[in-house]
Coordinates of C-alpha atoms and ligand atoms in Angstrom, one line a residue:
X1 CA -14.0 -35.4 -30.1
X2 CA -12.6 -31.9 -31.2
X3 CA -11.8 -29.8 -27.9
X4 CA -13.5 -26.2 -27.8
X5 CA -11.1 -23.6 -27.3
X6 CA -12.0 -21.9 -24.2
X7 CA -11.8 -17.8 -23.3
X8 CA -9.9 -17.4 -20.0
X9 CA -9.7 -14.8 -17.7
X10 CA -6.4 -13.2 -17.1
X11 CA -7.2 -12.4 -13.5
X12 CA -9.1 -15.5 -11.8
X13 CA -8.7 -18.0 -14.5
X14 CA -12.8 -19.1 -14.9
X15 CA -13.3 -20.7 -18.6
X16 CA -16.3 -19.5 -20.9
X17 CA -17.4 -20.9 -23.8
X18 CA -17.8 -17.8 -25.9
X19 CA -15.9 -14.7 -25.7
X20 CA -17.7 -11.7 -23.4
X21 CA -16.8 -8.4 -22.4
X22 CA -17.3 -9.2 -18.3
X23 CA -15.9 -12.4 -16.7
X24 CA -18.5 -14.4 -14.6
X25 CA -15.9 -15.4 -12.0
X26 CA -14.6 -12.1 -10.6
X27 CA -16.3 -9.3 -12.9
X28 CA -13.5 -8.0 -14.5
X29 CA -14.2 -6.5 -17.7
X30 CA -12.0 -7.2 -20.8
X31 CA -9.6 -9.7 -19.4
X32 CA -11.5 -12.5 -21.2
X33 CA -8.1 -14.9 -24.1
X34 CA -9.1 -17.3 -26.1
X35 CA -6.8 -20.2 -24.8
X36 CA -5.9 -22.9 -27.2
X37 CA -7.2 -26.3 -26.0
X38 CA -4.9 -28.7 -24.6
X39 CA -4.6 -32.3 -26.5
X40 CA -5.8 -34.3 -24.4
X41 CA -3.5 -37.0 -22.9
X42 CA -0.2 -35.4 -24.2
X43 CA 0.6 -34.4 -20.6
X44 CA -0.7 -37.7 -18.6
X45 CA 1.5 -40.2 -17.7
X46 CA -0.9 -42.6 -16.2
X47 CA -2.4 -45.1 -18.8
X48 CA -5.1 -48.2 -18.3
X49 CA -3.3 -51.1 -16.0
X50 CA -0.5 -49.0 -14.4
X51 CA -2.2 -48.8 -11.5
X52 CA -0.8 -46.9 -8.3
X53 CA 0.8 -48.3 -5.2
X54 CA -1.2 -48.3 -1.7
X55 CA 0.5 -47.4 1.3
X56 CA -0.9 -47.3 5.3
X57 CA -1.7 -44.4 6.8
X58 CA 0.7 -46.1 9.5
X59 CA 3.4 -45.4 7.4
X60 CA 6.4 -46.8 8.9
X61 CA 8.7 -44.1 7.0
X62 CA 9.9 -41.3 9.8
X63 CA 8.9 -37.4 8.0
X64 CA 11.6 -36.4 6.0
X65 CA 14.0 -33.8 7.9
X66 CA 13.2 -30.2 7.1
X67 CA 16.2 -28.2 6.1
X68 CA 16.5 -24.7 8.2
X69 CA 18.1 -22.2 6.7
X70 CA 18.9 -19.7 9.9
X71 CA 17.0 -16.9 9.0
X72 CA 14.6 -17.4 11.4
X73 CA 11.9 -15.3 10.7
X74 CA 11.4 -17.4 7.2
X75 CA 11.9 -20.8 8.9
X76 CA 9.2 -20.2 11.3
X77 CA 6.8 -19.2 8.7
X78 CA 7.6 -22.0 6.2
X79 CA 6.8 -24.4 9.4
X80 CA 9.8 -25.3 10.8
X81 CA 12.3 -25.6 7.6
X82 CA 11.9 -26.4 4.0
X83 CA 10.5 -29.8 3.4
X84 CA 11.8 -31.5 0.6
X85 CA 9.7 -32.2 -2.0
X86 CA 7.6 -29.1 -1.2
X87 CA 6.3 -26.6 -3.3
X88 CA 6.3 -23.0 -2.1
X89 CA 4.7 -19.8 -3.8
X90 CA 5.9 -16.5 -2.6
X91 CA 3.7 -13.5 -4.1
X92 CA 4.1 -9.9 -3.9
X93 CA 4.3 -6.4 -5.2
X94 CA 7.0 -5.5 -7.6
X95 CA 9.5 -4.0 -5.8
X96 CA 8.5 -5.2 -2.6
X97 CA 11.8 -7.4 -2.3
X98 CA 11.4 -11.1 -3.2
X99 CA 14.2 -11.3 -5.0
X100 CA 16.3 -10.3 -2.5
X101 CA 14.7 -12.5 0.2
X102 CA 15.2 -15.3 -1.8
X103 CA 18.4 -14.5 -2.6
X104 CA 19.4 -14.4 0.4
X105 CA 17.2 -17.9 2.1
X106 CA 19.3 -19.2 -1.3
X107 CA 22.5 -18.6 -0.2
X108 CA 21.4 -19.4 3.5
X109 CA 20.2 -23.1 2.4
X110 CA 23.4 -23.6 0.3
X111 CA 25.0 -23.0 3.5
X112 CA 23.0 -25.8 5.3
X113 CA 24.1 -28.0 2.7
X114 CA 21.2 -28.2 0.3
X115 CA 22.6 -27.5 -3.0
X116 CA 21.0 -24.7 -4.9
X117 CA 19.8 -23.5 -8.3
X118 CA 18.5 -19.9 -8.8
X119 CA 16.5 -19.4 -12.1
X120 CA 15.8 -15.9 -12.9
X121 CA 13.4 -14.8 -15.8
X122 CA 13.4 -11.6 -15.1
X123 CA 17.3 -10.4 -15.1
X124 CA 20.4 -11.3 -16.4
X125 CA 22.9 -13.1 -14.0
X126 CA 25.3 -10.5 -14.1
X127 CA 22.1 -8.4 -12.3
X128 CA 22.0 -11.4 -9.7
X129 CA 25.6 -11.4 -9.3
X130 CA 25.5 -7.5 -8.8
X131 CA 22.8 -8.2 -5.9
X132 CA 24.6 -10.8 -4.2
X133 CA 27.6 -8.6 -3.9
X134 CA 25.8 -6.2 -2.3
X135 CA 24.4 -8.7 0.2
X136 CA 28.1 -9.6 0.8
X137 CA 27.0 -13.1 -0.6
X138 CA 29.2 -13.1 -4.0
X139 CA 30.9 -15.9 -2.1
X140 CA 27.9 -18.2 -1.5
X141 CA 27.8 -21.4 -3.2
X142 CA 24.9 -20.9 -5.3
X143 CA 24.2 -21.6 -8.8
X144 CA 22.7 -19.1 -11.2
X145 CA 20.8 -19.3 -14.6
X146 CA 18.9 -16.4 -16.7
X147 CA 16.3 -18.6 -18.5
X148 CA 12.5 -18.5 -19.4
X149 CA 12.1 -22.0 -21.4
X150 CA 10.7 -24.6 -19.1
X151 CA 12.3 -27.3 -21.4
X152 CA 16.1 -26.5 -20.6
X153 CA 15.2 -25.6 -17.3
X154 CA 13.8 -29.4 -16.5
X155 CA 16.6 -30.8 -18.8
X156 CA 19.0 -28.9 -16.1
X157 CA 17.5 -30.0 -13.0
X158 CA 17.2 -33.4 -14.3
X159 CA 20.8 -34.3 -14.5
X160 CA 21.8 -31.4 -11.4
X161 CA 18.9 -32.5 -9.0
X162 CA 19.1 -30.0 -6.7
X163 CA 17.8 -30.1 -3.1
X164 CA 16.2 -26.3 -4.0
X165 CA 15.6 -24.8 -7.0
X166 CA 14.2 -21.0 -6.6
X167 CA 11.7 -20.0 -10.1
X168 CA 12.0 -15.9 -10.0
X169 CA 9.4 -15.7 -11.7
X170 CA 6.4 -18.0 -12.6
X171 CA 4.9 -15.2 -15.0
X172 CA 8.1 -15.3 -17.2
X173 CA 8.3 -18.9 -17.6
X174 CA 7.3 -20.7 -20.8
X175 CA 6.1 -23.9 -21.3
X176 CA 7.3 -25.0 -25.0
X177 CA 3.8 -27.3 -24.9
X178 CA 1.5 -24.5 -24.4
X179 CA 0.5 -21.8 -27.1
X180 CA -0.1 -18.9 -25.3
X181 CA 1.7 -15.9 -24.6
X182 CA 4.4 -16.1 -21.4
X183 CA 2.1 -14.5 -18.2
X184 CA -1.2 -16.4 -19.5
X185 CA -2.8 -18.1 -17.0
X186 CA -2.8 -21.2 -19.2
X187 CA 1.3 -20.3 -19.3
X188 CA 1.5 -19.9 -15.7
X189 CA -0.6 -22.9 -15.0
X190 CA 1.1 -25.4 -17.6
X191 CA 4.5 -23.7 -15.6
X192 CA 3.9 -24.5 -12.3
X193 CA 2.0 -27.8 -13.3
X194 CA 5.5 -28.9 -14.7
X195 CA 7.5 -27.6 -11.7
X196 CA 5.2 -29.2 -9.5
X197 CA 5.5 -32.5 -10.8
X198 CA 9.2 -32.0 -10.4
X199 CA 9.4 -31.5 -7.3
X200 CA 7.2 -34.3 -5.9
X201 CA 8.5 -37.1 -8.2
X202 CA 12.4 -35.6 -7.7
X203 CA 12.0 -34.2 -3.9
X204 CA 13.4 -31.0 -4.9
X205 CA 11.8 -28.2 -3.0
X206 CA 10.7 -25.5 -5.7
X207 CA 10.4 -22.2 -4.5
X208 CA 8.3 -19.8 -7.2
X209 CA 8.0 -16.6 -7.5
X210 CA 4.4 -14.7 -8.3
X211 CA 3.2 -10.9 -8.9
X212 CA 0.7 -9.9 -7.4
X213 CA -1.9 -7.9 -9.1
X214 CA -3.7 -4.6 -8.7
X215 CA -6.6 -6.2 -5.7
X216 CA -3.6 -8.5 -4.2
X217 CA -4.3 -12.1 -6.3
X218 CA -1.4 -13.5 -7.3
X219 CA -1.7 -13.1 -11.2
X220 CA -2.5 -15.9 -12.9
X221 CA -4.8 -18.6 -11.9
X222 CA -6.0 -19.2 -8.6
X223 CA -5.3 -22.9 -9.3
X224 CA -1.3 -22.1 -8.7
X225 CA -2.3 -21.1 -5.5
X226 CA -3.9 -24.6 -5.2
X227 CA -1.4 -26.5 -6.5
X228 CA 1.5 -25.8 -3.9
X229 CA 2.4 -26.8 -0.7
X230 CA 2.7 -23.3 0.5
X231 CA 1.3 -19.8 -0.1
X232 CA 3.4 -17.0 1.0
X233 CA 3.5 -13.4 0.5
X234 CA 5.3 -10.4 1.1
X235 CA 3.8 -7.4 2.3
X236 CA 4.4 -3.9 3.1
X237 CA 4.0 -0.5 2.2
X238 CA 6.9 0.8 -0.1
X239 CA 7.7 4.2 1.9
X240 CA 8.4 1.5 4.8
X241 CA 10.9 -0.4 5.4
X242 CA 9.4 -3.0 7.1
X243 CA 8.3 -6.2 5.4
X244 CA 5.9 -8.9 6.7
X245 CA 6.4 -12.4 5.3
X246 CA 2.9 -14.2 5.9
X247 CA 1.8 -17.7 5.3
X248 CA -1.7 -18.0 3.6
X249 CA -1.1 -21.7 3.2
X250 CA 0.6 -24.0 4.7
X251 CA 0.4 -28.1 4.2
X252 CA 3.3 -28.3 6.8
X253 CA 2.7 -26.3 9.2
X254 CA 0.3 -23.1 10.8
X255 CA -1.2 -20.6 8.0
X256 CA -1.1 -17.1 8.9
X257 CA 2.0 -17.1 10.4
X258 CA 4.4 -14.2 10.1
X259 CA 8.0 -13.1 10.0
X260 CA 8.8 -9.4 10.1
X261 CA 12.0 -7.9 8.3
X262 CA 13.5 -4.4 7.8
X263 CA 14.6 -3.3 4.2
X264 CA 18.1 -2.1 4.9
X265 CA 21.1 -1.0 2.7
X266 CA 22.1 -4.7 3.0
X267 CA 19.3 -6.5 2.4
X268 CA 16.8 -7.8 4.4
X269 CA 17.4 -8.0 8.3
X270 CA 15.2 -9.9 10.7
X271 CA 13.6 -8.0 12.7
X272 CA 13.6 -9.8 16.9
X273 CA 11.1 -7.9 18.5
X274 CA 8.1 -6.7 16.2
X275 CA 5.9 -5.2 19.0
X276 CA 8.7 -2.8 19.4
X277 CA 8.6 -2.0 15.9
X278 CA 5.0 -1.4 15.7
X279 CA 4.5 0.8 18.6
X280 CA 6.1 3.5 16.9
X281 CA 7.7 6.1 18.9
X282 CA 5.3 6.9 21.9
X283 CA 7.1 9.4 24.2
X284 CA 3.7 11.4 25.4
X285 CA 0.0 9.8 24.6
X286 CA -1.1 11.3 21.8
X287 CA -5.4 11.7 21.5
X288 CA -5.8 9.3 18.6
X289 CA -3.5 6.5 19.3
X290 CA -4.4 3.3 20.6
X291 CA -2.3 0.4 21.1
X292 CA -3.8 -3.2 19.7
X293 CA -3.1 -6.1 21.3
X294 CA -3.0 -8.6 18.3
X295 CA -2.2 -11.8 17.2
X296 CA -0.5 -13.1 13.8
X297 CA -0.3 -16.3 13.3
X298 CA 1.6 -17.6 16.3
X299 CA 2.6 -15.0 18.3
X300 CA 1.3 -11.9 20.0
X301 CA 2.2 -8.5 18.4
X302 CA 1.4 -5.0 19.6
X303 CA 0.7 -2.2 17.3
X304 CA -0.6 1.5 17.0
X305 CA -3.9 2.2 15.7
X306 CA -3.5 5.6 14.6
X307 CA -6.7 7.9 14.2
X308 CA -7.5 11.2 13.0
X309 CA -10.9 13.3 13.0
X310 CA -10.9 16.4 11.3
X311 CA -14.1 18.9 10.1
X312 CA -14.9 17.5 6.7
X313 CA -16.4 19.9 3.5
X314 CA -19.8 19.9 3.7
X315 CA -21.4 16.9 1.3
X316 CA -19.6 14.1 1.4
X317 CA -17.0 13.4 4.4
X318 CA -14.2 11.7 3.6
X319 CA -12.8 8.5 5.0
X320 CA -9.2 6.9 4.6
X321 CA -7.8 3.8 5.8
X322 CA -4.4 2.3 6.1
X323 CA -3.6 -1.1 6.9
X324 CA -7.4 -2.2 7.7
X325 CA -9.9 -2.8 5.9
X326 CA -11.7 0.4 5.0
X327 CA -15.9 -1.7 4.8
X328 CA -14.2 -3.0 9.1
X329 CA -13.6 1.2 9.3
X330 CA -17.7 2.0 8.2
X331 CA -18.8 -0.7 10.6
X332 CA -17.1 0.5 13.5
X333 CA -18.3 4.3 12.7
X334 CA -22.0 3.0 12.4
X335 CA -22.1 1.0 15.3
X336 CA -20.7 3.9 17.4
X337 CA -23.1 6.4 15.9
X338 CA -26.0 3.7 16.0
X339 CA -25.2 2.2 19.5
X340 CA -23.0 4.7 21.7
X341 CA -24.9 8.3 19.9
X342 CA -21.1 9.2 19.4
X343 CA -21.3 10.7 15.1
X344 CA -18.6 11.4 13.0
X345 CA -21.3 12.8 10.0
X346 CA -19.9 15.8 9.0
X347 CA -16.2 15.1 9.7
X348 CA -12.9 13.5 7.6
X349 CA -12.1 10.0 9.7
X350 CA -8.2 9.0 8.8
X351 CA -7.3 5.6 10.2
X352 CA -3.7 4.2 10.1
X353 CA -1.8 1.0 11.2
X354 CA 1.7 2.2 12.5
X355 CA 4.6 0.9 10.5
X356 CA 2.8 -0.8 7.6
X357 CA 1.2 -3.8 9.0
X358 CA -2.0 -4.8 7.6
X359 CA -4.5 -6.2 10.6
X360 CA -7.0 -8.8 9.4
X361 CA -8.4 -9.7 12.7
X362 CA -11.7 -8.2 14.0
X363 CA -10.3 -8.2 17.6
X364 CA -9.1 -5.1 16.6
X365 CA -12.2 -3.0 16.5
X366 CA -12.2 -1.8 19.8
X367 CA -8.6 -0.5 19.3
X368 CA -9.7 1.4 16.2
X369 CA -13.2 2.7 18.3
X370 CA -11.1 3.8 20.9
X371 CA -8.7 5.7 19.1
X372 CA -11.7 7.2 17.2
X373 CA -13.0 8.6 20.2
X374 CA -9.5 9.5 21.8
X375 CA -9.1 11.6 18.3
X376 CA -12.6 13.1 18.4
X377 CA -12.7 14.3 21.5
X378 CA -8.5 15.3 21.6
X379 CA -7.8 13.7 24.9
X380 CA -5.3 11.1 24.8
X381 CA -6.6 7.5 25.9
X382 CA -4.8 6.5 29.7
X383 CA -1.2 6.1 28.7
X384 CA -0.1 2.1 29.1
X385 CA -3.3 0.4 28.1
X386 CA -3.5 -1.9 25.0
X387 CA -7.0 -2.8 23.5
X388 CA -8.7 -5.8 21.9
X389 CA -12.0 -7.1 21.3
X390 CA -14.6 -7.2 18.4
X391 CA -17.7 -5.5 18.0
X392 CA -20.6 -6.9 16.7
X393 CA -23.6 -4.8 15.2
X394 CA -25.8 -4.3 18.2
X395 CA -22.6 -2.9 20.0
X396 CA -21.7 -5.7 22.2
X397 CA -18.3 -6.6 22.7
X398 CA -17.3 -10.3 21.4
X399 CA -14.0 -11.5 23.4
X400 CA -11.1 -12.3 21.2
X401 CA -8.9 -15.3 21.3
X402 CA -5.7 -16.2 23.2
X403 CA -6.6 -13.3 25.5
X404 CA -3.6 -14.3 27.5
X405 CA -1.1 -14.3 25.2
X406 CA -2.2 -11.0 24.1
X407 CA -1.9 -9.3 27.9
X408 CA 1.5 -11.7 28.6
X409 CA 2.6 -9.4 25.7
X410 CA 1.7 -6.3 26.7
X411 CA 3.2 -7.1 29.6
X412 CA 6.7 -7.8 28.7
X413 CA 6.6 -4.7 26.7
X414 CA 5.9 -2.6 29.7
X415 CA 2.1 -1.9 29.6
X416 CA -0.2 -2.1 32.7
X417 CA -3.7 -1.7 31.6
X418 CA -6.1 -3.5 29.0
X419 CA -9.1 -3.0 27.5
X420 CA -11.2 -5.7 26.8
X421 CA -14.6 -7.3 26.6
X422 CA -16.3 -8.3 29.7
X423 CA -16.0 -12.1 28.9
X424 CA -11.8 -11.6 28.9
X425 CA -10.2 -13.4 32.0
X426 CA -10.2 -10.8 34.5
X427 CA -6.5 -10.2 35.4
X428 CA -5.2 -13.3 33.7
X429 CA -2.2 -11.9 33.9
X430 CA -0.2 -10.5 37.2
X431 CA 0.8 -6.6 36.3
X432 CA -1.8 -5.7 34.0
X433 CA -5.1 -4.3 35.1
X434 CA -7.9 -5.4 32.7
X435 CA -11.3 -3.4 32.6
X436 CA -14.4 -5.6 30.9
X437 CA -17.0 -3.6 28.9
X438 CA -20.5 -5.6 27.5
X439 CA -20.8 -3.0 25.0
X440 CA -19.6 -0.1 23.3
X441 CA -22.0 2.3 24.9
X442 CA -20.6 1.5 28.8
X443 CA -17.0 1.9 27.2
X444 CA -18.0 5.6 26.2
X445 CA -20.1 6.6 29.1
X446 CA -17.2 5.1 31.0
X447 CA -14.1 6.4 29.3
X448 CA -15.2 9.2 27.0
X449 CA -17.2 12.0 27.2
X450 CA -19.6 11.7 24.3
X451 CA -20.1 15.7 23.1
Ligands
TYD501 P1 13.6 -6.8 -5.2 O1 14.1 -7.9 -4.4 O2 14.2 -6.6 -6.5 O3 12.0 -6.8 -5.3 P2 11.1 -7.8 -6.1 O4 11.9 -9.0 -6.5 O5 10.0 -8.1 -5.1 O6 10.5 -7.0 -7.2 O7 13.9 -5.5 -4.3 C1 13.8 -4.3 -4.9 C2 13.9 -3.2 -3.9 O8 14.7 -3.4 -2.7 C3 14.6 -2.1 -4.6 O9 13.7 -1.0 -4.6 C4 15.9 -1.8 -3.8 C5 15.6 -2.4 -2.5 N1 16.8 -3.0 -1.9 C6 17.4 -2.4 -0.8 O10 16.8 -1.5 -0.2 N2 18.5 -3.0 -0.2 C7 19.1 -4.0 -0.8 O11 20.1 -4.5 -0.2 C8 18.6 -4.6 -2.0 C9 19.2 -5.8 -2.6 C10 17.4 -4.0 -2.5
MG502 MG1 12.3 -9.6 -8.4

């Protein structure tokens, strides 16, 4: 039976039958290739009577080591090491500084004795070489290769067999099998399809590289995402120089987990003590800070929620957010207006996360509402006090996980107060004085003064 060709889009990947202006998967407009169909059974090794071979779940096999590479900040978030075998995807902005991360965990895992192969497509190895010097790694015993045909590359690894092989990146890869253009999805997918395989039939852990598009996908198909062991991407704003490595996936080990770096002159440098980092220079309280007590992945991290209220134009007031999400921001403003009487109609709302982290969790809601009322009424909130708890719609305060954790934190970094909902452990922790609120309305009567 003849095989359609299919129209793909460039941004999630869905498959139509006929060409349209507007994908049905993600809406984009335009992004719609006709992808030439794949013959069927050129890629499949399996035929009729192979079979497969059954093991126990019992497996009496021990888990293969991991391999840490020392940088611990990237062995934590990969789970404890590399695993061989595994395949990782590590997405980002341009710029953002993958390269040189990997560059550097490269020369890190030579060092532990896993040999190493580093395949750029997107510079020249004298580039590479350039890089290492300034990492102070020309020395490192890793091998380099400027290529984009899939073909030679497997043909290499075949007879090297590396114990890592880093792909910088998936976009500029080719398959020789597949029509399209390099940076297709049916490119990238055919790419990392055949790098896969590699690394599970050869135990080489394959590291790839992926850009990240305009709304944060990694470009290309979802399905790479699926395909690999790992997800990881690196984050941060550019003006910043600190980075946040964070697990999205993870088959070996805890997903959303987090290593935080600093963008030096010399590379990246781990970065101990985050919660420092994050907290920003607080000599005097300022009205409109409040510090979060949050929680990525694994560990506790504390972190200025930075707000400002200013009189707006009339018309339209305008509201800007950093590091959260802006639909979290419109919530919080309603539910104060709706459930507390405190409105911010009529007046610009600017929320920002010190130092470029992005917060995802909702426990950070009353954080942001209290450094939304610390800014609109231009008193500073009570200086050593963290906050954390979500807000629901009818204003009551939902208590937030690993409450203790998050106080044991603030503790260590010198804070005696906290901020919670009601439900939170009442002084779970010796040193830090917790008040409970039910709702947001008691928290302003209680701590503001609602004019
Ligand atoms: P790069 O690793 O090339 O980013 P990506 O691979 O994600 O596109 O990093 C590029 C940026 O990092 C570039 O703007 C320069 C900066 N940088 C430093 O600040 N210090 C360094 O030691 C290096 C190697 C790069
Ligand atoms: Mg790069």
């Amino acid at each position: 039976m003849a095989r359609k060709p299919s129209f793909v889009c460039q941004d999630c990947g869905t498959a139509h039958g006929k060409w349209q202006g507007r994908c049905d998967g993600c809406g984009a407009w335009d992004r719609l290739v006709e992808e030439a169909p794949s013959a069927p059974g050129r890629a499949l090794a399996t035929r009729m009577g192979r079979g497969m071979a059954l093991s126990d779940l019992a497996s009496p096999e021990p888990p293969p080591p991991r391999t840490a590479c020392g940088i611990a900040e990237l062995d934590r978030v990969l789970g404890g090491g590399l695993v061989p075998g595994s395949a990782v995807l590590l997405g980002g902005d341009p710029g953002i500084g993958k390269s040189t991360l990997l560059l550097q965990a490269a020369a890190r895992f030579a060092a532990a004795g896993l040999p190493v192969i580093y395949v750029s497509g997107e510079e020249a190895t004298a580039q590479v070489r350039m890089r290492a010097a300034r990492l102070g790694l020309a020395e490192a015993p890793v091998r380099l290769a400027a290529e984009t045909g899939l073909s030679a590359i497997l043909a290499t690894l075949e007879t090297e067999r590396p114990g890592l092989v880093v792909v910088d990146s998936i976009q500029t890869m080719w398959a020789e099998t597949v029509e399209s253009a390099p940076g297709s999805v049916a490119q990238v997918r055919a790419a990392a399809q055949e790098l896969v395989t590699f690394a599970k039939r050869r135990g080489t852990a394959v590291i790839l590289v992926g850009h990240v598009t305009k709304d944060g996908q990694i470009a290309g198909p979802r399905v790479v995402e699926h395909m690999v062991d790992c997800v990881l991407y690196f984050e941060g704003e550019r003006g910043h120089q600190f980075r946040i490595l964070r697990s999205v996936k993870n088959r070996f080990g805890p997903a959303d987990e987090i290593g935080v770096f600093e963008m030096t002159g010399a590379g990246l440098a781990e970065v101990a003590n985050p919660s420092a980092l994050f907290l920003g220079e607080r000599e005097r309280p300022a009205p409109g800070a409040a510090v979060f007590a949050g929680i990525e992945g694994t560990r506790p991290l504390l972190v200025e929620v930075q707000a400002l209220v200013a009189p707006g134009a009339p018309g339209t007031p305008r509201r800007a957010v950093v590091g959260l999400d802006g639909g979290r921001l419109a919530m919080i403003l309603a539910v104060l207006e709706a459930r507390a009487g405190v409105s911010f109609s009529g007046a610009d709302v600017y929320v920002n996360v010190a130092g470029g982290l992005r917060i995802g969790e909702p426990a950070a809601d009353l954080a942001v509402a209290a450094a939304l009322l610390s800014a609109r009424n231009d008193t500073p909130l009570p200086a050593e006090t963290v906050f954390f708890g979500e807000i629901s719609l009818s204003g009551a305060l939902r208590p937030a996980t690993q409450a203790e954790n998050r106080l044991k934190e603030a503790r260590k970094l010198g804070f005696s107060g906290a901020v919670t909902p009601v439900q939170a452990p009442a002084s779970a922790v010796p040193g830090i004085a917790t008040r409970g609120f039910a709702d947001i309305a008691s928290l302003v009567a209680q701590m503001f003064d609602p004019r």
